XYZ file of C-alpha atoms in Angstrom:
698
model
C -6.559 1.655 24.705
C -5.136 3.129 21.503
C -7.194 6.274 22.057
C -7.199 9.189 24.477
C -10.226 11.032 25.898
C -10.559 14.528 27.259
C -13.258 17.214 27.553
C -12.585 20.797 26.437
C -15.266 23.434 27.060
C -18.161 21.006 26.700
C -16.695 19.054 23.756
C -15.322 15.538 24.263
C -12.236 14.862 22.151
C -11.471 11.236 21.262
C -7.962 11.022 19.789
C -6.908 7.950 17.813
C -3.430 7.009 19.039
C -2.269 3.894 17.219
C 0.878 4.832 15.247
C 1.975 4.967 12.538
C -1.395 5.494 10.788
C -3.913 5.133 13.628
C -5.085 1.811 12.238
C -8.437 0.573 13.498
C -7.107 -2.262 15.621
C -9.216 -3.836 18.350
C -8.015 -1.494 21.099
C -8.661 1.555 18.875
C -12.189 0.404 18.042
C -12.897 -0.320 21.707
C -11.521 3.096 22.682
C -13.833 4.860 20.224
C -16.892 2.959 21.505
C -15.989 3.627 25.150
C -15.342 7.305 24.394
C -18.704 7.772 22.648
C -20.522 6.060 25.522
C -18.647 8.112 28.120
C -19.437 11.370 26.327
C -23.120 10.474 25.978
C -23.313 9.739 29.726
C -21.749 13.101 30.680
C -24.304 15.917 30.904
C -21.516 18.486 30.609
C -20.603 17.223 27.117
C -22.567 18.807 24.267
C -20.668 17.416 21.242
C -17.883 14.994 20.364
C -14.824 15.365 18.123
C -12.920 12.322 16.801
C -9.416 13.244 15.639
C -6.182 11.427 14.786
C -2.939 11.996 16.653
C 0.302 12.358 14.737
C 0.353 13.032 11.007
C -2.891 11.316 9.933
C -6.504 10.795 10.884
C -6.764 7.073 10.092
C -5.254 4.799 7.455
C -7.925 2.089 7.860
C -7.568 -1.437 9.192
C -4.544 -2.250 11.343
C -2.505 -4.466 9.019
C -0.744 -5.988 12.028
C -4.035 -7.691 12.892
C -4.679 -9.163 9.427
C -5.583 -12.848 9.677
C -5.610 -12.769 13.501
C -8.576 -13.196 15.897
C -8.269 -9.524 16.909
C -9.352 -8.442 13.412
C -12.780 -10.038 13.965
C -13.184 -9.445 17.722
C -15.936 -7.184 19.101
C -16.373 -4.308 18.753
C -15.907 -4.665 15.011
C -15.943 -1.745 12.605
C -19.692 -2.084 11.958
C -20.526 -1.933 15.663
C -18.130 0.989 16.141
C -19.861 2.941 13.364
C -23.306 2.016 14.707
C -22.276 3.342 18.144
C -21.341 6.679 16.540
C -24.602 6.816 14.554
C -26.651 6.138 17.701
C -24.915 8.901 19.652
C -27.382 11.369 21.169
C -24.789 14.108 20.727
C -23.270 15.177 17.413
C -19.991 13.514 16.444
C -17.571 15.500 14.282
C -14.692 13.737 12.475
C -11.739 16.154 12.327
C -9.571 14.831 9.509
C -5.984 15.604 8.506
C -3.260 13.881 6.514
C -4.877 10.657 5.383
C -8.346 9.112 5.675
C -8.480 5.744 3.967
C -10.444 2.496 3.986
C -12.036 1.826 7.340
C -10.941 5.296 8.463
C -13.152 6.866 5.800
C -15.980 4.463 6.630
C -15.682 5.501 10.278
C -15.821 9.177 9.263
C -18.897 8.504 7.090
C -20.651 7.235 10.228
C -20.077 10.586 11.964
C -22.643 13.365 11.797
C -20.171 15.837 10.340
C -16.743 15.744 8.694
C -14.348 18.689 8.713
C -11.043 18.376 6.890
C -7.743 20.166 6.567
C -6.598 20.982 3.023
C -4.431 18.315 1.409
C -6.074 15.314 3.059
C -5.739 12.172 0.926
C -9.173 10.500 0.805
C -9.468 6.916 -0.467
C -11.112 3.513 -0.260
C -8.135 1.371 -1.412
C -9.468 -2.110 -0.537
C -9.711 -3.059 -4.224
C -5.907 -3.166 -4.308
C -5.788 -6.025 -1.799
C -8.480 -8.063 -3.530
C -11.415 -6.808 -1.452
C -14.225 -4.280 -1.480
C -14.871 -1.832 1.353
C -16.502 -3.895 4.081
C -17.644 -1.235 6.555
C -20.470 0.311 4.526
C -18.207 2.432 2.325
C -19.860 1.457 -0.958
C -23.271 2.294 0.496
C -22.496 5.545 2.318
C -20.045 7.208 -0.102
C -22.537 7.467 -3.017
C -24.895 9.228 -0.596
C -22.424 12.100 -0.159
C -20.665 12.116 -3.556
C -21.931 11.549 -7.108
C -22.099 7.873 -8.069
C -19.656 8.477 -10.934
C -17.041 9.907 -8.529
C -17.655 7.052 -6.087
C -17.160 4.451 -8.830
C -13.864 5.996 -9.867
C -12.551 6.142 -6.306
C -13.649 2.668 -5.239
C -12.613 0.762 -8.379
C -9.199 2.453 -8.587
C -8.458 2.723 -4.879
C -6.730 6.015 -5.720
C -6.713 8.894 -3.258
C -8.331 12.257 -4.001
C -7.322 15.518 -2.234
C -9.877 16.985 0.165
C -9.920 20.382 -1.558
C -10.854 18.721 -4.859
C -13.706 16.791 -3.217
C -14.913 19.971 -1.488
C -15.470 21.498 -4.947
C -17.672 18.644 -6.228
C -21.149 20.093 -6.847
C -23.692 18.841 -4.296
C -21.121 16.947 -2.203
C -22.046 16.289 1.411
C -18.823 14.545 2.419
C -17.036 17.621 3.789
C -18.935 20.073 5.981
C -16.033 22.509 6.184
C -12.393 22.839 5.102
C -10.396 24.195 8.037
C -7.225 26.180 7.466
C -4.773 26.464 10.339
C -5.247 24.624 13.646
C -7.557 21.682 12.858
C -8.472 20.833 16.448
C -9.306 24.446 17.329
C -11.428 24.737 14.175
C -13.143 21.400 14.852
C -13.956 22.389 18.454
C -15.468 25.670 17.259
C -17.479 23.824 14.590
C -18.684 21.238 17.144
C -19.938 23.989 19.438
C -21.755 25.640 16.513
C -23.678 22.429 15.709
C -24.075 21.108 19.266
C -27.751 22.049 19.466
C -28.731 21.384 15.843
C -31.525 18.814 15.619
C -32.208 16.558 13.908
C -28.552 15.550 13.647
C -27.562 14.725 10.057
C -26.507 11.176 9.219
C -25.254 9.838 5.889
C -27.586 6.835 6.223
C -30.582 9.186 5.988
C -29.458 10.620 2.633
C -30.507 9.270 -0.746
C -28.079 8.094 -3.409
C -27.643 10.737 -6.098
C -29.347 9.880 -9.412
C -27.211 8.331 -12.176
C -27.154 10.356 -15.387
C -25.949 7.556 -17.685
C -28.116 4.394 -17.688
C -25.148 2.413 -19.035
C -22.759 3.660 -16.330
C -22.282 0.301 -14.617
C -22.080 -1.661 -17.869
C -19.353 0.692 -19.144
C -17.496 0.515 -15.826
C -17.459 -3.300 -15.971
C -16.104 -3.261 -19.522
C -13.443 -0.725 -18.546
C -12.320 -2.778 -15.527
C -12.183 -5.934 -17.673
C -9.593 -4.147 -19.835
C -7.624 -2.088 -17.328
C -7.659 -4.588 -14.424
C -7.811 -7.754 -16.463
C -8.503 -10.941 -14.539
C -9.155 -9.221 -11.196
C -12.427 -9.937 -9.405
C -12.437 -7.205 -6.751
C -12.971 -4.235 -9.148
C -16.044 -5.992 -10.583
C -17.440 -6.645 -7.087
C -16.855 -2.976 -6.220
C -19.082 -2.056 -9.152
C -21.682 -4.593 -8.009
C -21.711 -3.104 -4.512
C -22.151 0.483 -5.729
C -24.928 -0.642 -8.075
C -26.593 -2.226 -5.029
C -26.476 1.190 -3.310
C -28.252 2.742 -6.309
C -30.893 0.007 -6.491
C -31.454 -0.552 -2.749
C -32.961 2.441 -0.889
C -32.736 0.523 2.424
C -29.133 1.200 3.471
C -29.075 -1.614 6.019
C -30.003 -4.126 3.316
C -27.284 -2.622 1.103
C -24.688 -2.828 3.867
C -25.558 -6.493 4.443
C -25.163 -7.243 0.717
C -21.827 -5.384 0.700
C -20.699 -7.493 3.663
C -21.756 -10.701 1.893
C -19.644 -9.746 -1.144
C -16.732 -8.802 1.142
C -16.798 -12.169 2.940
C -16.720 -14.147 -0.323
C -13.705 -12.162 -1.546
C -11.970 -12.374 1.841
C -11.606 -16.160 1.652
C -10.807 -16.272 -2.081
C -7.400 -16.896 -3.690
C -7.200 -13.423 -5.270
C -7.460 -11.644 -1.922
C -4.703 -13.872 -0.604
C -2.591 -13.189 -3.692
C -3.070 -9.418 -3.593
C -2.489 -9.208 0.158
C 0.617 -11.339 -0.338
C 1.819 -8.750 -2.862
C 0.933 -5.883 -0.493
C 2.906 -7.363 2.398
C 5.630 -8.765 0.131
C 6.459 -5.310 -1.208
C 6.988 -4.064 2.354
C 8.934 -7.165 3.373
C 11.286 -6.828 0.380
C 12.881 -3.729 1.915
C 13.936 -5.726 4.994
C 17.349 -7.402 4.762
C 17.777 -10.060 7.481
C 21.298 -9.082 8.554
C 21.042 -5.321 7.915
C 19.238 -3.741 10.900
C 16.851 -0.820 10.344
C 19.201 1.370 12.410
C 22.163 0.804 10.054
C 23.697 4.225 9.215
C 23.284 5.340 5.604
C 25.447 7.452 3.311
C 24.248 10.805 1.952
C 23.156 10.601 -1.673
C 22.759 14.177 -2.892
C 24.493 13.960 -6.291
C 24.419 11.039 -8.729
C 26.374 10.245 -11.882
C 25.183 7.917 -14.663
C 27.581 6.455 -17.220
C 25.989 5.729 -20.584
C 23.323 7.857 -22.254
C 21.579 5.037 -24.080
C 18.007 3.894 -23.474
C 18.847 2.395 -20.076
C 21.146 5.210 -18.927
C 18.587 7.817 -19.963
C 15.804 6.020 -18.113
C 17.928 5.694 -14.952
C 18.771 9.390 -15.166
C 15.067 10.267 -15.319
C 14.397 8.219 -12.165
C 16.707 10.490 -10.173
C 15.626 13.732 -11.851
C 12.000 12.836 -11.027
C 13.012 12.545 -7.359
C 14.762 15.932 -7.389
C 18.299 14.491 -7.280
C 20.900 16.181 -9.550
C 22.511 13.903 -12.157
C 25.660 14.198 -14.234
C 25.400 12.052 -17.364
C 28.721 10.838 -18.799
C 29.382 9.580 -22.315
C 32.429 9.089 -24.491
C 31.212 11.174 -27.449
C 29.187 14.386 -27.702
C 26.892 12.818 -30.313
C 25.943 10.115 -27.811
C 25.129 12.766 -25.203
C 22.969 14.709 -27.670
C 21.148 11.535 -28.660
C 20.553 10.632 -25.002
C 19.349 14.132 -24.112
C 16.970 13.981 -27.054
C 15.390 10.766 -25.738
C 15.027 12.217 -22.222
C 13.428 15.405 -23.571
C 11.112 13.406 -25.814
C 9.939 11.284 -22.856
C 9.253 14.348 -20.713
C 7.547 16.222 -23.553
C 5.217 13.252 -24.076
C 4.244 13.489 -20.384
C 3.644 17.242 -20.735
C 1.487 16.673 -23.829
C -0.641 14.140 -21.921
C -1.080 16.528 -18.989
C 0.892 14.235 -16.660
C 3.689 16.765 -16.111
C 3.601 20.553 -15.947
C 5.930 22.625 -18.095
C 7.453 24.092 -14.905
C 8.283 20.669 -13.467
C 9.748 19.594 -16.800
C 12.012 22.632 -16.715
C 12.956 21.973 -13.063
C 13.945 18.395 -13.837
C 16.039 19.276 -16.868
C 17.794 21.984 -14.803
C 19.066 19.218 -12.486
C 20.813 17.464 -15.403
C 24.371 18.156 -16.537
C 26.523 16.251 -19.025
C 30.208 15.558 -19.454
C 32.762 13.620 -21.478
C 35.241 13.434 -18.582
C 35.391 11.075 -15.615
C 37.019 13.883 -13.610
C 33.713 15.790 -13.679
C 31.856 13.051 -11.784
C 34.500 12.513 -9.091
C 32.451 14.208 -6.355
C 29.195 12.306 -6.998
C 27.867 10.369 -4.006
C 26.802 7.471 -6.209
C 27.632 6.489 -9.761
C 25.666 3.958 -11.835
C 27.153 2.514 -14.990
C 24.791 1.522 -17.775
C 27.254 0.483 -20.481
C 27.370 -2.532 -22.793
C 26.743 -5.882 -21.065
C 30.271 -7.213 -21.368
C 32.658 -8.019 -18.507
C 35.632 -6.446 -20.285
C 33.803 -3.160 -20.833
C 32.417 -3.115 -17.273
C 35.852 -3.843 -15.807
C 37.389 -0.905 -17.698
C 34.669 1.435 -16.413
C 35.083 0.334 -12.785
C 38.875 0.620 -12.979
C 38.446 4.254 -14.053
C 35.809 4.903 -11.386
C 38.097 3.479 -8.725
C 40.788 5.927 -9.810
C 38.649 9.103 -9.749
C 35.671 8.739 -7.399
C 35.873 10.314 -3.946
C 36.195 8.008 -0.902
C 32.820 6.677 0.248
C 31.103 7.010 -3.128
C 28.880 4.063 -4.012
C 29.856 2.386 -7.292
C 26.877 0.623 -8.863
C 26.574 -1.584 -11.936
C 23.368 -1.927 -13.913
C 24.423 -5.389 -15.101
C 21.570 -7.799 -15.761
C 23.573 -11.043 -15.636
C 27.267 -10.495 -14.939
C 29.233 -11.428 -11.801
C 29.131 -8.429 -9.434
C 31.811 -10.061 -7.231
C 34.162 -10.010 -10.199
C 33.245 -6.409 -11.049
C 33.902 -5.358 -7.427
C 37.280 -7.068 -7.413
C 38.734 -4.868 -10.162
C 38.539 -1.994 -7.642
C 40.459 -1.296 -4.436
C 37.126 -0.615 -2.686
C 34.972 -3.704 -3.302
C 32.821 -2.923 -0.224
C 31.495 0.159 -2.058
C 30.351 -1.833 -5.112
C 26.772 -3.048 -5.594
C 24.565 -4.152 -8.483
C 21.526 -2.002 -9.284
C 19.689 -3.835 -12.049
C 17.032 -1.500 -13.455
C 14.422 -2.879 -15.836
C 13.628 -1.287 -19.176
C 12.160 1.275 -19.556
C 13.870 2.268 -16.300
C 11.767 5.401 -15.815
C 8.584 3.287 -15.924
C 9.306 -0.183 -14.513
C 8.970 -0.460 -10.729
C 11.419 -3.294 -10.113
C 15.021 -2.744 -9.020
C 17.129 -5.838 -8.341
C 19.749 -4.891 -5.758
C 22.601 -7.331 -6.276
C 24.652 -7.832 -3.145
C 28.148 -9.077 -3.777
C 30.101 -10.948 -1.106
C 32.039 -7.697 -0.578
C 29.188 -5.135 -0.393
C 29.138 -3.220 2.901
C 25.968 -3.227 5.012
C 25.729 0.568 4.997
C 25.854 0.476 1.182
C 22.924 -1.955 1.191
C 20.957 0.203 3.656
C 21.674 3.291 1.538
C 20.617 1.860 -1.816
C 17.412 0.426 -0.322
C 16.617 3.915 1.006
C 17.437 5.495 -2.358
C 15.193 2.955 -4.112
C 12.237 4.204 -2.059
C 13.092 7.785 -2.923
C 13.022 7.017 -6.657
C 9.821 4.959 -6.170
C 11.224 1.537 -6.981
C 10.412 -1.821 -5.420
C 13.881 -2.984 -4.433
C 14.491 -6.729 -4.094
C 17.842 -8.039 -2.874
C 19.538 -10.803 -4.872
C 22.762 -12.661 -4.317
C 25.269 -13.111 -7.115
C 24.534 -15.747 -9.752
C 24.128 -15.708 -13.512
C 20.961 -13.734 -14.229
C 20.272 -13.025 -10.536
C 16.658 -13.805 -9.568
C 14.598 -12.567 -12.486
C 16.620 -13.432 -15.570
C 17.880 -16.724 -14.156
C 14.282 -17.896 -13.747
C 13.143 -16.314 -17.003
C 15.699 -18.369 -18.912
C 13.896 -21.551 -17.839
C 10.554 -20.033 -18.846
C 11.931 -19.206 -22.304
C 13.570 -22.636 -22.665
C 10.185 -24.269 -22.090
C 8.492 -21.974 -24.614
C 11.008 -23.094 -27.257
C 10.542 -26.780 -26.381
C 6.753 -26.332 -26.578
C 6.853 -25.041 -30.175
C 9.264 -27.815 -31.134
C 6.825 -30.380 -29.788
C 3.794 -29.069 -31.616
C 2.404 -25.826 -30.145
C 2.369 -22.739 -32.354
C 4.025 -19.467 -31.362
C 0.608 -17.810 -31.188
C -0.863 -20.597 -29.046
C 1.916 -20.320 -26.462
C 1.578 -16.548 -26.257
C -2.224 -16.638 -26.076
C -2.193 -19.298 -23.359
C 0.264 -17.257 -21.271
C -1.761 -14.091 -21.766
C -5.049 -15.866 -20.928
C -3.415 -16.984 -17.671
C -2.745 -13.310 -16.993
C 0.789 -12.538 -18.176
C 1.051 -9.047 -19.652
C 2.707 -10.566 -22.750
C 3.491 -14.069 -23.915
C 7.151 -15.222 -24.092
C 7.541 -14.772 -27.841
C 6.111 -11.255 -27.831
C 8.507 -10.432 -24.978
C 11.404 -11.791 -27.045
C 10.473 -9.631 -30.001
C 10.181 -6.568 -27.752
C 13.517 -7.120 -25.974
C 15.430 -8.284 -29.079
C 15.938 -11.935 -29.957
C 19.626 -11.303 -30.617
C 20.107 -10.553 -26.899
C 18.781 -14.005 -26.007
C 21.025 -15.560 -28.649
C 24.095 -13.840 -27.173
C 23.238 -15.190 -23.712
C 22.789 -18.704 -25.110
C 26.203 -18.534 -26.816
C 27.837 -17.564 -23.532
C 25.904 -20.277 -21.697
C 27.065 -22.977 -24.125
C 30.663 -22.151 -23.204
C 30.078 -21.805 -19.448
C 27.514 -24.598 -19.030
C 27.804 -26.950 -22.016
C 25.477 -29.523 -20.424
C 22.447 -27.184 -20.491
C 20.045 -28.285 -23.251
C 18.651 -25.603 -25.581
C 16.236 -25.896 -28.438
C 17.845 -24.791 -31.711
C 14.653 -22.990 -32.677
C 15.643 -19.631 -31.127
C 18.987 -19.466 -32.918
C 17.346 -20.658 -36.149
C 14.963 -17.680 -36.058
C 17.883 -15.316 -35.413
C 19.827 -16.793 -38.337
C 17.078 -15.351 -40.542
C 17.763 -11.874 -39.129
C 14.472 -11.936 -37.223
C 15.682 -9.999 -34.166
C 12.286 -8.562 -33.217
C 10.330 -5.338 -33.367
C 13.418 -3.185 -33.933
C 13.896 -4.757 -37.385
C 10.197 -5.293 -38.140
C 10.316 -9.068 -37.861
C 10.912 -11.625 -35.127
C 8.660 -14.452 -34.016
C 5.991 -12.297 -35.672
C 5.911 -9.840 -38.557
C 5.387 -6.188 -37.638
C 3.590 -3.995 -40.139
C 3.615 -0.198 -40.036
C 0.359 1.209 -38.720
C -0.828 -2.145 -37.392
C -0.851 -2.566 -33.601
C -1.092 -6.335 -33.424
C 1.784 -8.519 -34.669
C 1.112 -10.856 -37.591
C 1.896 -14.617 -37.508
C 4.827 -15.385 -39.814
C 4.834 -18.140 -42.435
C 8.642 -17.918 -42.514
C 8.838 -18.612 -38.758
C 6.471 -21.566 -39.045
C 8.548 -23.011 -41.907
C 11.675 -22.591 -39.778
C 10.031 -24.423 -36.835
C 8.858 -27.197 -39.191
C 12.446 -27.610 -40.421
C 13.793 -27.868 -36.846
C 11.177 -30.557 -36.113
C 12.129 -32.441 -39.275
C 15.855 -32.220 -38.490
C 15.197 -33.696 -35.032
C 12.761 -36.327 -36.313
C 9.895 -34.910 -34.236
C 6.254 -35.501 -35.115
C 4.261 -32.523 -33.779
C 1.598 -33.363 -31.185
C -1.415 -31.461 -29.891
C -0.544 -29.587 -26.706
C -3.242 -28.176 -24.429
C -3.215 -24.611 -23.122
C -3.150 -26.056 -19.593
C 0.090 -27.902 -20.299
C 1.601 -24.763 -21.804
C 0.786 -22.688 -18.722
C 1.898 -25.366 -16.280
C 5.237 -25.905 -17.990
C 5.946 -22.182 -18.263
C 4.978 -21.330 -14.686
C 6.365 -24.436 -12.981
C 9.682 -23.880 -14.763
C 9.790 -20.558 -12.887
C 8.787 -22.291 -9.651
C 11.451 -24.990 -9.819
C 14.228 -22.524 -10.565
C 12.869 -20.236 -7.855
C 13.071 -23.116 -5.363
C 16.727 -23.637 -6.315
C 17.381 -19.906 -5.852
C 15.900 -20.093 -2.342
C 17.930 -23.185 -1.480
C 21.133 -21.433 -2.592
C 20.324 -18.306 -0.585
C 20.251 -16.080 -3.686
C 16.860 -14.834 -2.451
C 16.176 -14.698 1.279
C 12.441 -15.387 1.047
C 9.890 -16.648 -1.447
C 7.922 -13.397 -1.409
C 11.004 -11.591 -2.780
C 10.893 -13.848 -5.840
C 7.190 -13.128 -6.219
C 7.835 -9.371 -6.031
C 10.439 -9.647 -8.809
C 7.906 -11.344 -11.056
C 4.956 -9.122 -10.161
C 6.814 -5.835 -10.637
C 9.302 -6.711 -13.380
C 7.995 -9.558 -15.525
C 4.239 -9.042 -15.856
C 3.231 -12.052 -13.763
C -0.506 -11.831 -13.006
C -1.261 -10.106 -9.698
C -4.299 -12.365 -9.337
C -1.899 -15.263 -8.604
C 0.503 -13.320 -6.381
C 3.703 -14.473 -8.113
C 5.066 -17.879 -9.168
C 5.932 -19.093 -5.663
C 2.508 -18.207 -4.252
C 0.912 -19.809 -7.322
C 2.698 -23.037 -6.359
C 1.467 -22.679 -2.769
C -2.121 -22.179 -3.955
C -1.859 -25.157 -6.298
C -0.338 -27.236 -3.500
C 3.322 -28.301 -3.562
C 2.514 -32.059 -3.723
C 0.460 -31.295 -6.863
C 3.373 -29.267 -8.269
C 5.738 -32.224 -7.747
C 3.223 -34.608 -9.342
C 2.905 -32.400 -12.443
C 6.670 -32.089 -12.730
C 7.069 -35.853 -12.555
C 4.690 -36.063 -15.505
C 6.779 -33.552 -17.478
C 9.950 -35.494 -16.650
C 8.403 -38.566 -18.313
C 8.389 -36.659 -21.623
C 11.684 -37.663 -23.309
C 11.788 -34.468 -25.361
C 13.584 -31.302 -24.262
C 15.335 -31.524 -20.904
C 13.620 -34.146 -18.680
C 16.310 -33.761 -15.998
C 15.212 -30.172 -15.360
C 11.929 -31.451 -13.952
C 13.613 -33.146 -11.002
C 12.144 -31.074 -8.138
C 14.687 -28.700 -6.589
C 15.702 -29.687 -3.052
C 13.642 -26.926 -1.372
C 10.522 -27.838 -3.338
C 10.885 -31.588 -2.722
C 11.433 -31.060 0.997
C 8.517 -28.668 1.530
C 6.160 -30.870 -0.501
C 7.124 -33.940 1.544
C 6.565 -32.013 4.787
C 3.199 -30.626 3.679
C 4.540 -27.060 3.887
C 4.525 -24.049 1.543
C 7.078 -21.574 0.192
C 5.356 -18.575 1.815
């Protein structure tokens, strides 16, 4: 059993003992049921306390049992809660640390709940494509206002216990206990041991709703903020059922019906894939968890531009001192100004206190001399994306940095092996590719060169967690995982407009599929001149790669994107949405005429399939080459760095859901189109093999 049982002065104490978060696995559920039954059969027991061992009460379902028979074996969560509710002696949930998901639903089945201050309370199932399935949507609005319940359940965000204790009329928390939680819970249990009738959440009524349009507004809000996701809408449905259905058992059954439909749907699979994929990304096959790590207590950043400033903020936010190095004082002042402006915007929005702003800025120092960063534990260069410039920087770092310092490059495409080899300590060199804006974007591509030491890899993965990044390991190749695949996506977008689609149609089709932005809007945001520079380099290094001339033609007109007010679209001051450009359309028409192309009608389905399957095919090649160790790593890159829709779980899972034989069939159809680059649509070896074997990437 993953529980313990003991009796202390007439109170039975059932302790959940299933580390790390006391998940409600089968043995834990069975232990709770057995403990309740044992306590009820013992005349010497007057009350029961359920408490968590370790640092938390209960984090919900045991994720190790997901998609296994144990998850559905008896006693299930419903039966466990029913056993508590039927207890003839009062059951007190003594809660500390965390109470989430099924853990909160279990606590809501108890007669009383006492909590320590600082407990994180949440129903986070929405974030894995589900709704609470253990009565949470029916019981929570009986102890908290419906408005508060809606916010918690649709966001999945945690709320501190002391904040919930202050909610007028709340009946979730009977008492906040300072000091020893178990001692306080035992005293409370003895106080209520003889109180009859015993209170149960199921006997309470749902609080009245003040706004008759509450649910309608919530649905509209979720449609905007969690676009394309089904589970937030079903959460709203379930809470509305609680309001409209006085019979809690009928409401719980309807909640369960909604839960079961979501459980077998593609979005739940996609969102659970993302949940587990994020955790799996931190595991490197040949770097054991016990690998020693280096101390990272001081960091240096070279380059105070947009990227360098954002990287600096990542470390300041985590409480790690940073020395920012530039070549000129004006560049330092400009960089400091951007950092201050970003922090001041957070203060103005109430997201950061003035004190914390001051604390973070106090951790920042600046210098014009490499000698001043010599004692940093890790240095990250964020200079111009040019091998000559990078090589100069790393030669200087090699000369001044203390032994054992980690030397990291923020390169987005360049050869990290080559960068490492300009130093006498290539084992200390690693790529840390942050995504812009670095202080906002969650993705960090950790580029492992053939020289990088295992303890360096273990250290940077640990540091990534500290600065709240999702770190994904990539081998060395041009563009690594993300940009290498994105190049194929962009190539297809250019071919599509050549063939007859409009810029707006391609972007709208991609956005309707769920991308945060279409490819042309992304180009305008990033700078079309950057793409042109990459294409120029590619034409020298890989002259056989076919590119549409349309991208360079747009750049020849000086249309580099938002920074100059014109790119694939026109950008007008004071207008949020970009405006289609007649000049761009004329340019595309000229490219078509020069190539003798008659434009054809292209469906939105074809646009989406060509864009996404271009990612899939290149991703399959990346897997075959060992650049990524697993398909879920590729999906995490695209979910956290490129705006791929969470509802599809990433490009590789999208291919799995579509079916790899279907993917191959579609690609064969694209290869029959003589325009563009038909050879690209030859399925990569990994894709062809898995499709033939009836297998999947994940």
